[in-house]
Short mmCIF file of C-alpha atoms and ligand atoms in Angstrom, two decimals:
data_model
loop_
_atom_site.label_atom_id
_atom_site.label_comp_id
_atom_site.label_asym_id
_atom_site.label_seq_id
_atom_site.Cartn_x
_atom_site.Cartn_y
_atom_site.Cartn_z
CA MET M 1 -59.11 -134.81 67.32
CA GLU M 2 -58.68 -132.28 64.30
CA ALA M 3 -60.54 -128.55 65.25
CA SER M 4 -63.32 -126.80 63.84
CA VAL M 5 -60.97 -123.31 64.01
CA ASN M 6 -57.72 -122.15 65.07
CA ILE M 7 -56.87 -118.75 66.06
CA THR M 8 -53.63 -117.53 65.09
CA ASN M 9 -51.76 -115.18 66.40
CA ALA M 10 -53.80 -113.29 69.21
CA LYS M 11 -53.18 -112.20 72.41
CA VAL M 12 -55.26 -113.94 74.74
CA TRP M 13 -56.39 -113.55 78.26
CA HIS M 14 -55.89 -116.07 80.45
CA ARG M 15 -56.32 -116.69 83.75
CA GLY M 16 -55.54 -112.82 84.14
CA GLU M 17 -52.54 -113.30 82.05
CA ILE M 18 -51.42 -112.13 78.33
CA LEU M 19 -50.65 -114.47 77.08
CA GLU M 20 -49.13 -114.21 72.42
CA ALA M 21 -51.10 -117.58 72.09
CA GLY M 22 -53.62 -119.48 69.61
CA ILE M 23 -56.70 -120.87 70.83
CA SER M 24 -58.33 -124.64 69.07
CA ILE M 25 -62.05 -124.90 69.09
CA ALA M 26 -63.86 -127.94 68.12
CA ASP M 27 -67.92 -127.83 67.42
CA ASP M 28 -68.63 -125.19 70.75
CA ARG M 29 -65.76 -125.64 72.98
CA ILE M 30 -61.84 -124.08 73.59
CA VAL M 31 -59.85 -127.79 73.03
CA GLU M 32 -56.40 -125.76 73.30
CA VAL M 33 -54.82 -122.22 74.62
CA GLY M 34 -51.28 -122.39 74.08
CA LYS M 35 -48.71 -121.41 70.54
CA ASP M 36 -49.68 -120.85 67.03
CA SER M 37 -47.39 -123.91 66.38
CA SER M 38 -48.80 -126.24 69.35
CA LEU M 39 -52.23 -125.80 68.70
CA PRO M 40 -53.99 -129.46 66.69
CA ARG M 41 -54.90 -129.44 62.92
CA ALA M 42 -57.95 -127.23 61.95
CA GLU M 43 -59.90 -127.12 59.38
CA ARG M 44 -59.85 -123.33 59.27
CA GLU M 45 -57.67 -120.95 60.62
CA LEU M 46 -58.70 -117.02 61.86
CA ASP M 47 -55.18 -115.09 61.90
CA VAL M 48 -56.40 -111.82 64.21
CA GLY M 49 -53.32 -109.72 63.97
CA GLY M 50 -51.96 -110.04 66.94
CA ARG M 51 -55.39 -108.79 68.85
CA LEU M 52 -56.68 -109.06 72.90
CA VAL M 53 -58.63 -112.91 72.42
CA PHE M 54 -60.86 -112.04 76.29
CA PRO M 55 -63.90 -114.43 77.61
CA GLY M 56 -67.52 -113.01 75.37
CA LEU M 57 -68.57 -110.13 77.41
CA ILE M 58 -71.98 -109.92 79.65
CA ASP M 59 -74.25 -107.70 79.64
CA VAL M 60 -76.17 -107.93 82.97
CA HIS M 61 -78.31 -104.73 82.18
CA CYS M 62 -80.39 -104.88 78.49
CA HIS M 63 -83.79 -103.73 77.04
CA LEU M 64 -83.77 -106.86 74.46
CA ARG M 65 -88.18 -105.23 74.29
CA ASP M 66 -89.85 -107.80 71.55
CA PHE M 67 -93.51 -108.35 71.41
CA GLU M 68 -95.47 -104.91 71.28
CA LEU M 69 -92.82 -102.93 71.60
CA SER M 70 -90.99 -105.23 68.66
CA TYR M 71 -90.65 -101.15 66.65
CA LYS M 72 -87.39 -100.17 69.57
CA GLU M 73 -85.61 -103.38 69.58
CA ASP M 74 -86.73 -107.29 68.81
CA PHE M 75 -84.71 -110.59 69.80
CA SER M 76 -82.73 -110.56 66.22
CA SER M 77 -82.09 -107.08 66.41
CA GLY M 78 -81.18 -106.39 70.08
CA THR M 79 -78.93 -109.49 70.34
CA ALA M 80 -77.14 -108.84 66.48
CA SER M 81 -76.39 -104.93 68.10
CA ALA M 82 -75.42 -106.70 71.44
CA VAL M 83 -73.04 -109.30 69.58
CA ALA M 84 -71.07 -105.99 67.26
CA GLY M 85 -70.57 -105.00 70.87
CA GLY M 86 -69.14 -107.63 71.81
CA PHE M 87 -71.49 -109.25 73.76
CA THR M 88 -72.15 -113.02 73.98
CA THR M 89 -74.80 -113.73 77.03
CA LEU M 90 -76.57 -110.89 78.38
CA LEU M 91 -79.92 -110.95 81.01
CA ASP M 92 -82.80 -109.02 79.90
CA MET M 93 -85.17 -107.22 81.83
CA PRO M 94 -88.79 -107.41 81.72
CA ASN M 95 -90.37 -104.38 81.95
CA THR M 96 -91.50 -105.46 78.30
CA LYS M 97 -94.95 -105.58 77.08
CA PRO M 98 -96.56 -107.59 78.24
CA PRO M 99 -94.54 -107.73 81.68
CA THR M 100 -92.17 -110.53 82.32
CA THR M 101 -94.17 -111.04 85.57
CA THR M 102 -95.41 -114.48 85.60
CA PRO M 103 -94.40 -118.01 84.69
CA GLU M 104 -96.69 -117.44 81.42
CA SER M 105 -94.58 -115.32 80.71
CA VAL M 106 -91.89 -116.01 81.47
CA ARG M 107 -92.27 -119.22 79.06
CA ALA M 108 -93.79 -117.47 76.46
CA LYS M 109 -90.05 -115.44 75.92
CA ILE M 110 -88.45 -118.30 76.54
CA ARG M 111 -90.15 -120.27 73.58
CA SER M 112 -90.08 -116.99 71.07
CA MET M 113 -86.47 -116.40 71.46
CA ARG M 114 -86.21 -119.51 70.26
CA GLY M 115 -83.88 -119.28 66.47
CA LYS M 116 -84.01 -115.37 67.19
CA LEU M 117 -80.75 -114.88 69.02
CA PHE M 118 -77.14 -114.26 67.44
CA CYS M 119 -75.72 -114.54 71.35
CA ASP M 120 -77.10 -116.15 75.13
CA VAL M 121 -79.93 -114.64 76.69
CA GLY M 122 -81.30 -115.41 79.68
CA PHE M 123 -83.62 -113.29 81.57
CA TYR M 124 -84.89 -111.02 85.10
CA ALA M 125 -88.45 -111.30 86.18
CA THR M 126 -90.54 -109.46 88.31
CA PRO M 127 -92.81 -110.82 91.23
CA LYS M 128 -96.82 -109.76 91.56
CA ALA M 129 -95.79 -110.91 94.90
CA PRO M 130 -92.81 -112.16 97.04
CA GLU M 131 -94.07 -115.20 96.82
CA GLN M 132 -94.76 -115.83 94.10
CA VAL M 133 -90.64 -115.68 93.43
CA GLY M 134 -90.12 -119.77 93.30
CA GLY M 135 -92.46 -119.92 90.64
CA LEU M 136 -90.83 -117.82 88.82
CA LEU M 137 -87.60 -119.93 88.82
CA ASP M 138 -88.57 -123.08 88.10
CA SER M 139 -90.45 -121.73 84.55
CA GLY M 140 -86.59 -120.41 83.75
CA CYS M 141 -85.72 -117.03 84.79
CA MET M 142 -82.48 -116.25 85.99
CA ALA M 143 -83.01 -113.44 88.22
CA ILE M 144 -85.50 -111.20 90.95
CA LYS M 145 -84.88 -107.33 89.72
CA ILE M 146 -87.10 -104.41 90.89
CA TYR M 147 -88.55 -100.86 90.00
CA MET M 148 -88.69 -98.79 93.43
CA ALA M 149 -90.48 -95.83 91.46
CA ARG M 150 -92.76 -98.16 89.27
CA SER M 151 -95.03 -100.33 88.88
CA LEU M 152 -94.61 -103.54 86.20
CA ASP M 153 -97.90 -105.53 86.84
CA GLY M 154 -99.81 -103.97 90.00
CA GLU M 155 -96.56 -104.74 92.07
CA THR M 156 -95.41 -103.16 94.41
CA TYR M 157 -91.29 -102.72 95.85
CA SER M 158 -90.96 -98.97 97.25
CA THR M 159 -91.33 -99.53 100.84
CA GLU M 160 -88.25 -100.80 102.86
CA GLU M 161 -90.58 -103.57 104.36
CA GLU M 162 -91.83 -104.14 101.37
CA ILE M 163 -88.24 -104.93 99.45
CA TYR M 164 -87.55 -107.04 103.13
CA LYS M 165 -90.16 -110.00 101.96
CA LEU M 166 -89.27 -109.95 98.74
CA LEU M 167 -85.68 -110.25 99.57
CA ARG M 168 -86.88 -113.35 102.66
CA GLU M 169 -88.04 -114.78 99.17
CA THR M 170 -85.00 -113.88 96.68
CA SER M 171 -82.22 -115.02 99.65
CA SER M 172 -83.99 -118.32 101.07
CA GLN M 173 -83.72 -119.30 97.30
CA GLY M 174 -80.64 -118.37 96.54
CA VAL M 175 -81.01 -116.32 93.61
CA VAL M 176 -80.00 -112.42 93.86
CA LEU M 177 -81.97 -109.16 93.65
CA SER M 178 -81.29 -107.07 91.42
CA VAL M 179 -83.29 -103.13 92.17
CA HIS M 180 -83.73 -100.16 90.09
CA ALA M 181 -82.50 -97.30 93.59
CA GLU M 182 -84.83 -94.22 93.36
CA ASP M 183 -87.24 -93.89 95.87
CA PRO M 184 -90.70 -92.54 94.42
CA LYS M 185 -91.54 -89.70 96.83
CA MET M 186 -88.08 -88.19 96.17
CA ILE M 187 -88.84 -87.89 92.30
CA GLY M 188 -91.46 -85.94 90.69
CA MET M 189 -93.26 -87.68 87.93
CA LEU M 190 -94.23 -84.70 85.63
CA GLY M 191 -94.96 -86.82 82.91
CA GLU M 192 -94.09 -86.94 79.50
CA ASN M 193 -92.03 -83.77 77.28
CA LEU M 194 -89.17 -82.36 79.82
CA SER M 195 -86.26 -81.09 79.23
CA PRO M 196 -83.30 -83.11 79.90
CA TYR M 197 -82.28 -80.37 82.40
CA LEU M 198 -86.06 -80.25 83.78
CA HIS M 199 -86.11 -84.13 83.99
CA ALA M 200 -82.48 -84.39 85.79
CA ARG M 201 -83.75 -82.62 88.36
CA PHE M 202 -86.76 -84.09 88.74
CA HIS M 203 -84.79 -87.54 89.31
CA PRO M 204 -82.03 -86.03 92.12
CA ILE M 205 -79.36 -87.60 93.86
CA LYS M 206 -81.06 -87.36 96.80
CA ALA M 207 -83.68 -89.90 95.75
CA GLU M 208 -80.64 -92.30 94.42
CA GLU M 209 -79.30 -92.12 97.76
CA ARG M 210 -82.13 -92.84 99.88
CA ALA M 211 -83.25 -95.45 97.96
CA ILE M 212 -79.65 -97.59 98.36
CA GLU M 213 -79.77 -97.16 101.84
CA MET M 214 -83.80 -98.44 101.74
CA ALA M 215 -82.20 -101.65 99.30
CA LEU M 216 -79.41 -101.76 101.42
CA SER M 217 -81.23 -101.64 105.45
CA ALA M 218 -83.25 -104.01 104.04
CA THR M 219 -81.22 -106.62 102.39
CA LYS M 220 -79.42 -106.92 106.45
CA ARG M 221 -82.02 -107.32 107.59
CA ALA M 222 -82.95 -109.74 105.20
CA HIS M 223 -79.57 -112.08 104.66
CA GLY M 224 -80.31 -111.33 101.08
CA ARG M 225 -78.31 -110.43 97.96
CA LEU M 226 -79.00 -107.18 96.23
CA HIS M 227 -77.56 -106.29 93.00
CA VAL M 228 -77.59 -102.52 92.67
CA CYS M 229 -78.40 -101.45 88.22
CA HIS M 230 -76.77 -98.68 86.95
CA VAL M 231 -74.96 -96.62 90.10
CA SER M 232 -74.67 -93.23 89.34
CA THR M 233 -74.37 -90.51 92.16
CA LEU M 234 -71.06 -90.19 94.81
CA GLU M 235 -73.65 -90.58 97.42
CA GLY M 236 -74.63 -93.88 96.50
CA VAL M 237 -71.60 -95.56 95.79
CA SER M 238 -71.07 -94.47 98.89
CA LYS M 239 -73.67 -95.94 100.47
CA ILE M 240 -72.90 -99.08 99.06
CA ILE M 241 -69.03 -99.33 100.24
CA ARG M 242 -70.17 -99.28 103.43
CA ALA M 243 -72.22 -101.80 103.20
CA LYS M 244 -68.94 -104.09 101.40
CA ARG M 245 -67.13 -103.17 104.68
CA ASP M 246 -69.99 -103.89 106.70
CA GLY M 247 -70.45 -107.78 104.70
CA ILE M 248 -74.05 -106.63 103.19
CA ASP M 249 -73.33 -109.29 100.43
CA VAL M 250 -74.24 -106.51 97.97
CA THR M 251 -72.80 -105.82 94.30
CA CYS M 252 -73.37 -102.20 91.71
CA GLU M 253 -72.52 -102.02 88.04
CA ALA M 254 -72.16 -98.84 86.33
CA THR M 255 -73.17 -98.14 82.45
CA PRO M 256 -70.53 -96.07 79.82
CA HIS M 257 -72.91 -93.83 80.02
CA HIS M 258 -73.02 -93.08 83.77
CA ALA M 259 -68.97 -92.77 83.85
CA ALA M 260 -68.07 -91.41 81.00
CA LEU M 261 -70.58 -88.97 80.32
CA THR M 262 -71.90 -86.16 82.34
CA LYS M 263 -74.66 -83.74 82.08
CA ASP M 264 -72.98 -80.92 79.76
CA VAL M 265 -73.72 -83.28 77.10
CA PHE M 266 -76.90 -81.66 77.69
CA GLY M 267 -76.23 -78.67 75.08
CA ARG M 268 -76.33 -80.70 72.01
CA PHE M 269 -77.61 -83.88 72.39
CA GLY M 270 -81.23 -82.40 74.48
CA LYS M 271 -83.41 -85.18 74.93
CA MET M 272 -82.08 -87.89 73.14
CA ALA M 273 -79.25 -87.80 76.43
CA VAL M 274 -82.53 -88.22 79.79
CA VAL M 275 -81.59 -91.71 80.63
CA GLU M 276 -82.49 -92.72 84.08
CA PRO M 277 -80.96 -92.20 86.84
CA PRO M 278 -80.08 -89.19 84.46
CA LEU M 279 -76.46 -87.94 83.58
CA ARG M 280 -75.93 -86.08 86.76
CA SER M 281 -72.58 -83.63 87.39
CA LYS M 282 -67.62 -83.82 87.24
CA ARG M 283 -68.16 -84.77 90.36
CA HIS M 284 -70.75 -88.13 90.34
CA VAL M 285 -68.35 -89.23 86.75
CA GLU M 286 -64.89 -89.04 88.94
CA ALA M 287 -66.87 -91.14 91.39
CA VAL M 288 -68.68 -93.93 89.61
CA LEU M 289 -64.89 -94.61 87.88
CA LYS M 290 -62.98 -94.13 90.54
CA SER M 291 -65.23 -96.77 91.82
CA ILE M 292 -65.01 -98.76 88.76
CA SER M 293 -61.36 -98.66 89.37
CA ASN M 294 -60.60 -100.38 92.94
CA GLY M 295 -63.28 -102.94 93.02
CA ASP M 296 -66.38 -100.90 94.42
CA VAL M 297 -68.65 -101.08 91.47
CA ASP M 298 -68.39 -104.94 90.78
CA ILE M 299 -69.90 -104.68 86.94
CA LEU M 300 -69.60 -103.15 84.21
CA ALA M 301 -73.58 -103.71 82.67
CA THR M 302 -75.09 -101.17 79.38
CA ASP M 303 -78.64 -100.82 80.02
CA HIS M 304 -79.75 -100.40 76.47
CA ALA M 305 -82.51 -99.05 76.43
CA PRO M 306 -84.05 -98.43 73.41
CA HIS M 307 -86.62 -96.31 72.04
CA THR M 308 -87.57 -94.91 68.44
CA LEU M 309 -86.91 -91.43 67.34
CA GLU M 310 -89.89 -89.63 68.06
CA GLU M 311 -89.70 -91.66 71.86
CA LYS M 312 -86.62 -90.22 72.30
CA GLU M 313 -88.44 -86.42 71.16
CA ARG M 314 -90.98 -87.31 73.98
CA ALA M 315 -88.01 -87.54 76.60
CA TYR M 316 -87.79 -91.11 76.96
CA PRO M 317 -85.89 -91.85 78.78
CA GLY M 318 -82.94 -94.59 77.85
CA PHE M 319 -80.84 -95.43 74.98
CA PRO M 320 -78.81 -97.71 72.84
CA GLY M 321 -75.72 -99.20 75.02
CA PHE M 322 -74.19 -102.98 72.63
CA GLU M 323 -72.40 -100.92 70.35
CA ILE M 324 -70.91 -97.58 72.52
CA ALA M 325 -69.71 -99.57 75.55
CA VAL M 326 -66.24 -101.16 74.41
CA PRO M 327 -65.33 -98.59 72.56
CA VAL M 328 -66.18 -96.09 75.94
CA PHE M 329 -64.55 -98.74 78.46
CA PHE M 330 -61.42 -99.39 75.92
CA THR M 331 -61.12 -95.92 75.52
CA LEU M 332 -60.82 -94.24 79.85
CA VAL M 333 -58.56 -97.28 80.18
CA ARG M 334 -55.89 -96.35 76.79
CA GLU M 335 -56.33 -93.29 78.78
CA GLY M 336 -55.26 -94.01 81.73
CA LEU M 337 -58.31 -93.66 83.41
CA LEU M 338 -59.06 -96.97 83.92
CA PRO M 339 -57.51 -100.12 85.07
CA LEU M 340 -57.06 -102.90 81.53
CA ASP M 341 -57.92 -106.10 84.26
CA ARG M 342 -60.16 -104.63 86.24
CA VAL M 343 -62.24 -103.83 83.10
CA ILE M 344 -62.54 -107.11 81.60
CA ASP M 345 -63.18 -108.38 85.35
CA ALA M 346 -65.98 -105.72 84.74
CA LEU M 347 -67.31 -107.27 81.79
CA THR M 348 -66.38 -111.46 82.52
CA ILE M 349 -65.99 -112.78 85.73
CA ARG M 350 -67.53 -111.12 88.51
CA PRO M 351 -70.90 -111.29 86.22
CA ALA M 352 -70.55 -114.06 85.77
CA ARG M 353 -69.93 -115.16 89.44
CA ARG M 354 -73.30 -112.75 91.07
CA PHE M 355 -75.64 -114.59 88.47
CA SER M 356 -74.33 -117.78 88.55
CA LEU M 357 -73.47 -118.16 84.28
CA TYR M 358 -71.63 -121.04 83.82
CA ASN M 359 -70.89 -120.79 80.62
CA ALA M 360 -69.60 -117.45 80.66
CA GLY M 361 -66.01 -115.58 82.46
CA ILE M 362 -63.57 -117.61 81.53
CA ILE M 363 -61.08 -118.43 78.29
CA ASP M 364 -59.86 -122.05 79.30
CA VAL M 365 -59.85 -125.57 77.76
CA GLY M 366 -63.27 -127.15 77.98
CA ARG M 367 -64.95 -124.42 78.46
CA MET M 368 -67.88 -123.15 76.01
CA ALA M 369 -66.06 -120.91 72.59
CA ASN M 370 -67.47 -117.61 73.30
CA LEU M 371 -65.30 -115.33 72.71
CA THR M 372 -65.03 -110.86 72.02
CA VAL M 373 -61.47 -110.14 70.33
CA ILE M 374 -60.80 -106.63 71.16
CA ASP M 375 -59.00 -104.21 69.10
CA LEU M 376 -56.33 -101.65 70.98
CA LYS M 377 -54.41 -99.49 67.85
CA ARG M 378 -57.31 -98.60 66.42
CA GLU M 379 -59.04 -94.94 66.05
CA LYS M 380 -61.84 -94.17 64.94
CA ARG M 381 -65.85 -92.07 65.61
CA ILE M 382 -68.98 -93.79 66.87
CA ASP M 383 -71.22 -93.78 63.99
CA GLN M 384 -74.74 -94.23 65.34
CA ASN M 385 -75.78 -95.27 61.30
CA ARG M 386 -73.41 -97.99 61.64
CA PHE M 387 -75.32 -99.76 64.47
CA PHE M 388 -76.97 -103.03 64.50
CA SER M 389 -79.74 -101.72 67.07
CA LYS M 390 -82.62 -100.25 65.51
CA ALA M 391 -82.61 -97.56 67.59
CA LYS M 392 -79.89 -95.45 65.20
CA TYR M 393 -78.64 -92.37 67.94
CA SER M 394 -76.14 -92.07 70.57
CA PRO M 395 -75.12 -89.07 73.09
CA PHE M 396 -72.06 -90.62 72.43
CA ASN M 397 -72.57 -90.29 68.60
CA GLY M 398 -69.16 -88.72 67.66
CA MET M 399 -66.89 -88.93 70.19
CA LEU M 400 -63.57 -90.56 68.93
CA VAL M 401 -62.67 -93.02 70.40
CA LYS M 402 -59.28 -95.62 71.18
CA ALA M 403 -60.82 -98.83 70.78
CA GLY M 404 -63.62 -101.53 68.54
CA VAL M 405 -64.89 -104.92 68.52
CA TYR M 406 -63.37 -106.62 65.72
CA ALA M 407 -64.56 -110.13 66.53
CA THR M 408 -67.61 -112.46 68.32
CA PHE M 409 -67.49 -115.83 68.69
CA VAL M 410 -70.30 -117.65 69.92
CA ARG M 411 -70.51 -120.60 71.12
CA GLY M 412 -67.98 -121.90 68.25
CA ARG M 413 -68.43 -119.88 65.74
CA GLU M 414 -67.90 -116.17 65.25
CA VAL M 415 -71.04 -114.18 64.61
CA PHE M 416 -69.91 -110.71 63.49
CA LEU M 417 -65.92 -110.35 61.82
CA ASP M 418 -64.87 -107.57 60.97
CA GLY M 419 -67.93 -104.56 61.21
CA GLU M 420 -70.08 -107.05 60.15
CA ILE M 421 -72.51 -109.73 60.99
CA VAL M 422 -70.59 -113.17 59.67
CA SER M 423 -72.82 -116.07 61.00
CA PRO M 424 -77.11 -116.56 59.38
CA THR M 425 -76.96 -119.44 62.03
CA LYS M 426 -78.31 -117.35 65.06
CA LEU M 427 -76.85 -120.24 67.89
CA GLY M 428 -77.46 -118.32 70.74
CA LYS M 429 -79.15 -120.45 73.28
CA VAL M 430 -81.76 -119.38 75.85
CA ILE M 431 -80.20 -119.26 79.60
CA HIS M 432 -81.99 -120.18 82.66
CA GLY M 433 -81.01 -121.32 86.62
CA HIS M 434 -83.42 -123.30 87.23
CA ILE M 435 -85.41 -126.43 86.03
CA HIS M 436 -88.19 -125.02 83.84
CA ARG M 437 -91.82 -126.97 82.82
C1 LIG L 1 -85.54 -97.93 81.44
C2 LIG L 1 -86.48 -98.53 79.66
O1 LIG L 1 -86.08 -97.89 78.60
O2 LIG L 1 -86.70 -98.87 79.83
N1 LIG L 1 -84.29 -96.79 80.42
C3 LIG L 1 -83.81 -95.69 80.88
O3 LIG L 1 -83.75 -94.93 80.74
N2 LIG L 1 -82.75 -96.84 81.85
C4 LIG L 1 -85.29 -98.69 81.68
C5 LIG L 1 -84.32 -99.03 83.21
O4 LIG L 1 -83.30 -99.20 83.24
O5 LIG L 1 -85.04 -97.66 83.93
ZN1 LIG L 2 -83.32 -98.66 85.40
ZN1 LIG L 3 -82.56 -100.52 81.88
ZN1 LIG L 4 -84.24 -125.07 78.73
#
């Protein structure tokens, strides 16, 4: 058989080890992993200059926006930004406009995404009531997401009892419930336009700790499967660690900003650095880092949350994350602050397993050819003006980083190579767990 492309002169992450090897791709599949000289003949060869090839990275927490929020980001710009950041599989959040809260809105998302995706995308939905979980899953969403401190469409999941009832549904359907864990009773709601210092004070450590405690207790009682989004505090992580030891089925994720930035950046970046949960002090950042290192934080996720600059001046929370994640996490690896195998695990196999993403996370013969080629030798400063996202700002702007994405393959084709989007055809697909009608 003739392959379509051979990736040669590579270091391939294969079954937890780095192999000096090449990869042959035919159509959208990996057909060989082995010494360059042993690869089958191919139409083309791509010499990656000794760089590392990993399974295509997965991001289980991002906001692609689109629809009425297309002015912030849309499916094309968002997934272009994702592949430029090395991501090949995404889970998109439901706080869109209109919100992703009904089977109709899920189907509208599926229809609208077709033909616009540079990488694969699945998504979350938020049920208006627990008994609607089944209908949402049947219509094609991958998992369920709730915001304890806000409502997308009239629903509320802010008490242990409400979360417990929802968890009974999600666990009987075999899906994960992801939560934004902040207890609304403990966060200040003084509207927009806050300084980052005041915003952070209104989103105290206690609010996260208490919300995680409630969600864990509900999970224990319901025998549910819980995923805690963007953990940011020592206290929150500690609760999760204890729950894991008690046998509760819980995982959690951390973002690049909670792993690498303290609130010291408020002075330089002002409201641009506002995010929920907020940036914290060194004590918390160290706890998050340590927990990523030892695996207590299971998954790394970007929480890519684009807004316009004008909205950021009014302190809308969130900022783009796809294009800084690899540089930031792999710089931490190069500085000895995170182990390489743990970072790979947290961006590939762990999210794939937790969210049943069968096409993702592994390089092997017969697998989908989703690949991320990373350069661990270059040094560069993060430059927000070069982002493919519509949101061209970052609290990481100007940071000196020691790693970057060299190429991204989606379904057998390089879509991003050496700084450019090189595939005009959008090969990404909508992924879904259940049958959609
Ligand atoms: C997110 C957004 O803008 O949608 N903002 C944020 O600060 N993280 C919402 C969220 O993830 O909570
Ligand atoms: Zn959130
Ligand atoms: Zn988010
Ligand atoms: Zn389908």
